[in-house]
Amino acid sequence: MMLYPNLLSSTIIGDLKLSNRVIMAPLTRMRAGPGNAPTKLNAEYYGQRASAGLIITEATQISQQGQGYLDTPGIYTDEQEAGWKHVVERVHSRSGLIALQLWHVGRISHSKLQPNNALPVAPSAIPAPAATARIPHEDGFLRVLCDGPRALELEEILGIVNDYRNSAIRAKRAGFDAIEVHAANGYLLNQFLSTNTNQRTDSYGGCLENRARIVLDVVDAVVSVFGAGRVGVRLSPNGIFNDIEDTDAEEMTSYLARGFSERGLAYLHIAEPDWAGGAPLSDEFRKSIRDNFKGALIFCSNYTAAKAEKIISSNIADAVAFGRAFLANPDLPERFRVSSPLNEADSKTFYCGAEIGYTDYPALTKDKGNSELEHKNS
Ligand SMILES: Cc1cc2nc3c(=O)[nH]c(=O)nc-3n(C[C@H](O)[C@H](O)[C@H](O)COP(=O)(O)O)c2cc1C
């Protein structure tokens, strides 16, 4: 008898038909090639994980201004678009589905990464006291405290929304099945939502509706390219990563969930705080998200297959995203199906190591029986 019948069952999310509800969470790996373009190695990595119900890519910057770490991929040049096309083709050739996570880091950057070494931008000129960026240094890199930021002018906000639209156009040409708007984890859109980082006095700051405005503008821009049934948003209510201290995160989430619902978005993806700190989500809050949003709900953070099965069978979630487990187990749904042990993720190679800790995690062998592991490098 299969242990996880709900988790491993197919489902419809917006316009997408998923073969299972084991989603690959977005995972920054800092292994893009020259010009921040995806490479053959990146295509191999995503291709290995094509059995996910849906792959959500690593966060991908919409402009150079949106970059905060060295070697993260972008989607604003022809070279980057071509690299992503190759990745998408590999995933599709293995019958997988893949969504691109669109990203602007806002204040979580450093002038060394910015166009003309300008200061990073944010809703307000409020630095992130403890957050770091990763910048080039001699032949390698250095982790440094973020510098700046300066507050965005009103017209510049319209320009950023336009960058999201242009990135979505490129993503569509590259063949992506969907877009995930990254409004979580303390990056630009989350900086607009949160009370401690947004102290603007114009139509993008102040009351909750104003702080939410840019997220809805971005969603509308991306929907105009992909259609609502192929757009999702990631939020991280109560999360404190990157120095977020939001006093009304739950109310904001409910407001946004209603706005996304009215627009018919495919899914809402909740990155739970227990991964990087913050008060855990209450059962009442989870239920209120369900009540406010009619599309599919995905939860993520520290899930095991058993915990995921439970949250899906009790109808709190429609699917669950797995980060570190998918990073270390390219065939995660199959391992859940046969109750195989999981490879451990090695945090030392999360953000470096080329193929090591990236494409060399072993899959189960098909010919030797499912309980044996294939040791490609032994
Ligand atoms: C190496 C690493 C990179 C991550 N990169 C991203 C990212 O690019 N975008 C994002 O929204 N979350 C990112 N996260 C957060 C994960 O998507 C996920 O929320 C977190 O790992 C908790 O899930 P897990 O317990 O299943 O790993 C990252 C996490 C890790 C460990």
Coordinates of C-alpha atoms and ligand atoms in Angstrom, one line a residue:
M1 CA 0.0 0.0 0.0
M2 CA 1.3 3.4 -0.9
L3 CA 2.1 5.5 2.2
Y4 CA 1.4 8.9 0.7
P5 CA -1.6 8.6 -1.6
N6 CA -2.6 12.3 -1.5
L7 CA 0.9 13.7 -1.8
L8 CA 1.7 11.4 -4.8
S9 CA -1.7 12.0 -6.5
S10 CA -2.0 14.2 -9.6
T11 CA -3.7 17.6 -9.3
I12 CA -4.6 20.7 -11.3
I13 CA -3.0 24.0 -10.4
G14 CA -4.4 26.8 -12.6
D15 CA -3.7 25.8 -16.2
L16 CA -1.2 23.2 -15.2
K17 CA -1.7 19.4 -14.7
L18 CA 0.7 18.1 -12.1
S19 CA 1.6 14.4 -11.9
N20 CA 2.1 14.7 -8.1
R21 CA 2.0 17.3 -5.4
V22 CA 5.7 17.2 -4.5
I23 CA 6.9 20.6 -5.6
M24 CA 10.6 21.5 -5.9
A25 CA 11.0 24.7 -3.9
P26 CA 13.0 27.6 -5.3
L27 CA 16.7 27.1 -4.4
T28 CA 19.4 29.7 -5.1
R29 CA 22.6 27.8 -6.0
M30 CA 24.9 30.5 -7.4
R31 CA 26.1 28.4 -10.3
A32 CA 25.1 30.5 -13.3
G33 CA 27.7 31.0 -16.1
P34 CA 29.2 34.1 -17.7
G35 CA 26.8 37.0 -18.0
N36 CA 24.6 35.3 -15.3
A37 CA 23.2 33.0 -18.0
P38 CA 22.2 29.4 -17.2
T39 CA 24.6 26.7 -18.4
K40 CA 24.5 23.1 -19.5
L41 CA 25.2 22.1 -15.9
N42 CA 22.2 24.0 -14.7
A43 CA 20.1 22.2 -17.4
E44 CA 21.4 18.8 -16.1
Y45 CA 20.5 19.7 -12.5
Y46 CA 16.9 20.7 -13.3
G47 CA 16.5 17.8 -15.8
Q48 CA 17.5 15.4 -13.0
R49 CA 14.6 16.8 -10.9
A50 CA 11.9 16.7 -13.6
S51 CA 9.8 14.2 -11.7
A52 CA 8.6 17.0 -9.4
G53 CA 5.0 17.8 -9.8
L54 CA 6.3 21.3 -10.6
I55 CA 9.9 22.7 -10.4
I56 CA 10.1 26.3 -9.2
T57 CA 13.5 27.6 -10.3
E58 CA 16.0 29.4 -8.1
A59 CA 15.3 33.1 -7.7
T60 CA 16.2 34.9 -11.0
Q61 CA 16.9 38.6 -11.2
I62 CA 14.8 40.7 -13.5
S63 CA 17.6 43.3 -14.0
Q64 CA 21.2 43.9 -12.9
Q65 CA 19.7 46.2 -10.2
G66 CA 17.8 43.2 -8.9
Q67 CA 20.9 41.2 -8.2
G68 CA 22.3 40.7 -4.7
Y69 CA 24.6 37.7 -5.0
L70 CA 27.3 36.6 -7.3
D71 CA 26.5 34.1 -10.0
T72 CA 22.8 34.0 -9.6
P73 CA 21.0 33.8 -13.0
G74 CA 19.1 36.6 -14.7
I75 CA 16.3 36.9 -17.3
Y76 CA 17.0 40.2 -18.9
T77 CA 19.5 39.5 -21.7
D78 CA 19.3 37.4 -24.8
E79 CA 22.1 35.1 -23.5
Q80 CA 20.2 34.5 -20.2
E81 CA 17.0 33.8 -22.1
A82 CA 18.8 31.3 -24.4
G83 CA 20.3 29.6 -21.3
W84 CA 16.9 29.2 -19.7
K85 CA 15.4 27.9 -23.0
H86 CA 17.9 25.1 -22.8
V87 CA 17.0 24.3 -19.2
V88 CA 13.2 24.3 -20.0
E89 CA 13.7 22.0 -23.0
R90 CA 15.6 19.5 -20.8
V91 CA 12.8 19.5 -18.2
H92 CA 10.1 19.2 -20.8
S93 CA 11.9 16.4 -22.6
R94 CA 11.5 14.5 -19.3
S95 CA 7.8 15.4 -19.0
G96 CA 8.4 17.9 -16.2
L97 CA 6.8 21.3 -15.6
I98 CA 8.9 24.3 -14.6
A99 CA 8.0 27.8 -13.3
L100 CA 10.5 30.7 -13.2
Q101 CA 10.8 32.6 -9.9
L102 CA 11.2 36.3 -10.6
W103 CA 13.3 38.3 -8.2
H104 CA 14.5 41.7 -7.3
V105 CA 16.6 41.8 -4.1
G106 CA 16.0 45.5 -3.3
R107 CA 18.2 46.5 -0.4
I108 CA 19.9 43.0 0.0
S109 CA 22.7 44.0 -2.4
H110 CA 25.9 45.9 -2.6
S111 CA 27.1 48.7 -4.9
K112 CA 29.8 46.3 -6.3
L113 CA 27.0 44.4 -8.0
Q114 CA 24.9 47.3 -9.1
P115 CA 25.0 49.1 -12.5
N116 CA 27.7 51.8 -12.4
N117 CA 28.4 50.9 -8.8
A118 CA 25.3 52.8 -7.7
L119 CA 23.6 52.2 -4.3
P120 CA 21.1 49.4 -4.1
V121 CA 17.4 50.5 -4.1
A122 CA 14.6 50.0 -1.7
P123 CA 11.2 51.4 -0.8
S124 CA 12.9 53.6 1.8
A125 CA 16.5 54.4 2.7
I126 CA 16.6 51.9 5.6
P127 CA 19.6 49.6 5.7
A128 CA 19.3 45.9 6.5
P129 CA 21.6 45.9 9.6
A130 CA 22.6 42.2 9.5
A131 CA 22.0 41.1 5.9
T132 CA 24.9 40.2 3.6
A133 CA 25.4 40.3 -0.1
R134 CA 28.0 38.1 -2.0
I135 CA 30.3 40.2 -4.2
P136 CA 33.2 39.4 -6.5
H137 CA 36.7 39.4 -4.9
E138 CA 40.0 38.6 -6.6
D139 CA 39.3 35.1 -8.1
G140 CA 36.5 34.3 -5.8
F141 CA 33.9 36.0 -3.7
L142 CA 33.4 37.8 -0.4
R143 CA 30.3 37.9 1.8
V144 CA 29.9 41.6 3.0
L145 CA 27.2 43.6 4.8
C146 CA 24.8 45.2 2.3
D147 CA 25.3 48.9 1.7
G148 CA 22.8 51.7 1.0
P149 CA 20.0 51.6 0.1
R150 CA 18.5 54.7 -1.4
A151 CA 14.8 55.2 -1.7
L152 CA 13.2 54.6 -5.1
E153 CA 11.6 57.5 -6.9
L154 CA 7.9 57.0 -7.8
E155 CA 8.7 56.8 -11.6
E156 CA 11.4 54.2 -10.9
I157 CA 8.7 51.9 -9.4
L158 CA 6.9 51.9 -12.7
G159 CA 10.2 51.0 -14.4
I160 CA 10.6 48.0 -12.0
V161 CA 7.1 46.8 -12.8
N162 CA 8.0 47.0 -16.4
D163 CA 11.2 45.0 -15.8
Y164 CA 9.0 42.2 -14.4
R165 CA 6.8 42.4 -17.5
N166 CA 9.8 42.2 -19.8
S167 CA 11.3 39.3 -17.9
A168 CA 7.9 37.5 -18.1
I169 CA 8.0 38.1 -21.9
R170 CA 11.5 36.5 -22.1
A171 CA 10.4 33.6 -19.8
K172 CA 7.4 32.9 -22.1
R173 CA 9.7 32.8 -25.1
A174 CA 12.0 30.5 -23.2
G175 CA 9.1 28.1 -22.8
F176 CA 8.4 28.3 -19.1
D177 CA 5.1 26.8 -17.9
A178 CA 4.5 29.4 -15.3
I179 CA 5.9 32.4 -13.3
E180 CA 6.3 32.6 -9.6
V181 CA 6.6 36.2 -8.3
H182 CA 9.0 36.2 -5.4
A183 CA 7.5 38.5 -2.7
A184 CA 9.0 36.6 0.2
N185 CA 12.2 36.4 2.4
G186 CA 12.9 40.1 2.8
Y187 CA 13.6 41.0 -0.9
L188 CA 12.3 44.0 -2.7
L189 CA 8.6 43.2 -2.9
N190 CA 8.6 42.0 0.7
Q191 CA 10.4 45.2 1.7
F192 CA 7.4 47.1 0.2
L193 CA 4.9 44.9 2.1
S194 CA 6.6 45.1 5.5
T195 CA 6.0 47.9 8.0
N196 CA 9.7 48.3 9.1
T197 CA 11.1 48.6 5.6
N198 CA 8.5 50.7 3.9
Q199 CA 8.1 54.2 5.3
R200 CA 7.1 55.9 2.0
T201 CA 4.5 58.6 2.1
D202 CA 3.3 58.2 -1.6
S203 CA 0.8 55.8 -3.1
Y204 CA 3.3 52.9 -2.5
G205 CA 3.6 53.4 1.3
G206 CA 1.7 54.1 4.4
C207 CA -1.6 52.1 4.7
L208 CA -1.7 48.4 4.0
E209 CA -3.3 48.8 0.6
N210 CA -0.5 51.2 -0.5
R211 CA 2.2 48.8 0.7
A212 CA 0.6 46.0 -1.2
R213 CA 0.2 48.0 -4.4
I214 CA 3.5 47.1 -6.1
V215 CA 2.9 43.4 -5.6
L216 CA -0.5 43.6 -7.3
D217 CA 1.0 45.8 -10.1
V218 CA 3.7 43.2 -10.7
V219 CA 1.2 40.4 -10.6
D220 CA -1.0 42.3 -13.2
A221 CA 2.1 42.8 -15.4
V222 CA 3.1 39.2 -15.3
V223 CA -0.5 38.0 -15.8
S224 CA -0.8 40.2 -18.9
V225 CA 2.0 38.0 -20.4
F226 CA 1.3 34.5 -19.0
G227 CA -2.4 34.5 -18.1
A228 CA -3.6 34.2 -14.4
G229 CA -3.7 30.4 -14.6
R230 CA 0.1 30.3 -15.0
V231 CA 1.0 32.8 -12.3
G232 CA 1.7 32.2 -8.6
V233 CA 3.1 34.3 -5.8
R234 CA 5.4 33.4 -2.9
L235 CA 4.9 35.1 0.5
S236 CA 6.6 34.6 3.8
P237 CA 4.3 35.9 6.5
N238 CA 5.9 36.3 10.0
G239 CA 9.3 35.6 8.4
I240 CA 12.2 37.7 9.8
F241 CA 14.9 36.7 7.2
N242 CA 16.8 39.7 5.9
D243 CA 15.8 41.9 8.9
I244 CA 12.0 42.0 8.2
E245 CA 9.9 43.0 11.2
D246 CA 6.3 43.3 9.9
T247 CA 3.7 44.2 12.4
D248 CA 0.7 43.2 10.3
A249 CA 2.0 40.4 8.1
E250 CA -1.1 38.2 8.7
E251 CA -3.5 41.0 7.7
M252 CA -1.4 41.8 4.7
T253 CA -1.4 38.1 3.6
S254 CA -5.2 38.0 3.9
Y255 CA -5.6 41.2 1.8
L256 CA -3.2 39.9 -0.9
A257 CA -4.8 36.5 -0.9
R258 CA -8.1 38.1 -1.7
G259 CA -6.5 40.2 -4.4
F260 CA -4.8 37.2 -6.0
S261 CA -8.1 35.3 -5.8
E262 CA -10.0 38.0 -7.6
R263 CA -7.4 37.8 -10.4
G264 CA -7.7 34.0 -10.6
L265 CA -4.1 33.3 -9.8
A266 CA -3.0 29.7 -10.1
Y267 CA -1.4 29.4 -6.7
L268 CA -0.2 31.0 -3.5
H269 CA 3.0 29.6 -2.1
I270 CA 3.6 30.2 1.6
A271 CA 7.3 30.0 2.8
E272 CA 6.8 29.2 6.5
P273 CA 8.9 31.1 9.0
D274 CA 10.4 28.1 10.8
W275 CA 13.1 27.7 8.1
A276 CA 14.8 31.1 8.7
G277 CA 13.1 32.4 11.9
G278 CA 9.8 34.0 12.9
A279 CA 6.6 33.0 14.8
P280 CA 5.1 29.8 13.4
L281 CA 1.8 30.1 11.5
S282 CA -1.2 29.3 13.6
D283 CA -3.9 26.9 12.5
E284 CA -6.5 29.8 12.4
F285 CA -4.2 31.8 10.1
R286 CA -3.7 28.8 7.7
K287 CA -7.4 28.4 7.6
S288 CA -7.9 32.1 6.9
I289 CA -5.6 31.9 3.9
R290 CA -7.6 29.0 2.6
D291 CA -10.8 31.0 3.0
N292 CA -9.4 34.0 1.3
F293 CA -7.7 32.3 -1.7
K294 CA -9.6 30.1 -4.1
G295 CA -6.6 28.9 -6.1
A296 CA -4.1 26.2 -5.0
L297 CA -2.2 26.6 -1.8
I298 CA 1.4 25.4 -1.5
F299 CA 3.2 25.3 1.9
C300 CA 6.9 24.9 2.4
S301 CA 9.5 24.5 5.2
N302 CA 10.8 21.5 7.1
Y303 CA 8.2 19.2 5.6
T304 CA 8.6 15.4 5.7
A305 CA 6.5 13.2 3.4
A306 CA 4.3 12.3 6.4
K307 CA 3.7 15.9 7.4
A308 CA 3.0 16.9 3.8
E309 CA 0.5 14.0 3.4
K310 CA -1.2 15.2 6.6
I311 CA -1.6 18.8 5.6
I312 CA -2.9 17.8 2.1
S313 CA -5.3 15.2 3.4
S314 CA -6.7 17.6 5.9
N315 CA -7.3 20.0 3.0
I316 CA -5.1 22.8 4.4
A317 CA -2.8 22.6 1.4
D318 CA -3.0 21.3 -2.1
A319 CA 0.7 20.7 -2.5
V320 CA 3.9 20.9 -0.5
A321 CA 7.3 22.3 -1.7
F322 CA 10.5 20.6 -0.6
G323 CA 13.8 22.6 -0.6
R324 CA 16.7 20.8 0.9
A325 CA 15.2 17.4 0.4
F326 CA 14.8 18.0 -3.4
L327 CA 18.3 19.6 -3.5
A328 CA 19.8 16.3 -2.2
N329 CA 17.4 13.8 -3.8
P330 CA 16.8 14.3 -7.6
D331 CA 14.2 11.6 -7.6
L332 CA 12.3 12.7 -4.4
P333 CA 8.7 11.6 -5.5
E334 CA 10.0 8.1 -6.3
R335 CA 11.8 7.9 -2.9
F336 CA 8.5 8.9 -1.2
R337 CA 6.7 6.3 -3.3
V338 CA 9.0 3.4 -2.3
S339 CA 9.7 4.8 1.2
S340 CA 13.4 4.9 0.5
P341 CA 15.9 6.7 2.8
L342 CA 16.8 10.2 1.7
N343 CA 20.3 11.6 0.9
E344 CA 21.3 14.3 3.4
A345 CA 21.8 17.8 1.9
D346 CA 25.3 19.2 2.4
S347 CA 25.1 22.9 3.4
K348 CA 28.8 23.5 2.5
T349 CA 28.0 23.1 -1.2
F350 CA 24.6 25.0 -1.3
Y351 CA 26.2 28.0 -2.9
C352 CA 29.4 26.7 -4.5
G353 CA 31.1 23.7 -5.8
A354 CA 30.1 23.5 -9.5
E355 CA 28.8 19.9 -10.0
I356 CA 29.8 18.8 -6.5
G357 CA 26.8 19.0 -4.2
Y358 CA 24.7 19.9 -7.3
T359 CA 24.4 17.2 -9.9
D360 CA 26.2 14.4 -8.1
Y361 CA 23.5 13.5 -5.5
P362 CA 22.7 9.8 -6.3
A363 CA 19.3 8.7 -7.6
L364 CA 17.9 5.3 -6.8
T365 CA 19.0 2.7 -9.4
K366 CA 16.2 1.3 -11.5
D367 CA 17.8 -2.1 -12.3
K368 CA 19.2 -3.1 -8.8
G369 CA 16.0 -2.6 -6.9
N370 CA 14.7 0.5 -5.3
S371 CA 16.4 0.3 -2.0
E372 CA 19.9 0.5 -3.4
L373 CA 21.6 3.7 -4.3
E374 CA 23.5 4.5 -7.4
H375 CA 26.9 6.0 -6.4
K376 CA 27.9 7.8 -9.6
N377 CA 31.2 9.0 -8.2
S378 CA 32.4 5.9 -6.4
Ligands
LIG1 C1 20.2 26.7 -0.5 C2 18.9 27.4 -0.4 C3 18.6 28.3 -1.4 C4 17.3 29.0 -1.3 N1 16.9 29.8 -2.3 C5 15.7 30.3 -2.4 C6 15.2 31.1 -3.5 O1 16.0 31.3 -4.4 N2 14.0 31.6 -3.4 C7 13.1 31.4 -2.4 O2 12.0 31.8 -2.4 N3 13.5 30.6 -1.3 C8 14.8 30.1 -1.3 N4 15.1 29.3 -0.3 C9 14.1 28.8 0.7 C10 13.5 27.5 0.3 O3 12.7 27.6 -0.9 C11 12.6 26.9 1.4 O4 11.6 27.8 1.7 C12 13.5 26.5 2.6 O5 14.6 25.7 2.2 C13 12.6 25.6 3.6 O6 12.2 24.4 3.0 P1 12.9 23.0 3.3 O7 12.8 22.8 4.8 O8 12.1 22.0 2.5 O9 14.3 23.1 2.8 C14 16.4 28.7 -0.3 C15 16.8 27.7 0.7 C16 18.0 27.1 0.6 C17 18.4 26.1 1.7

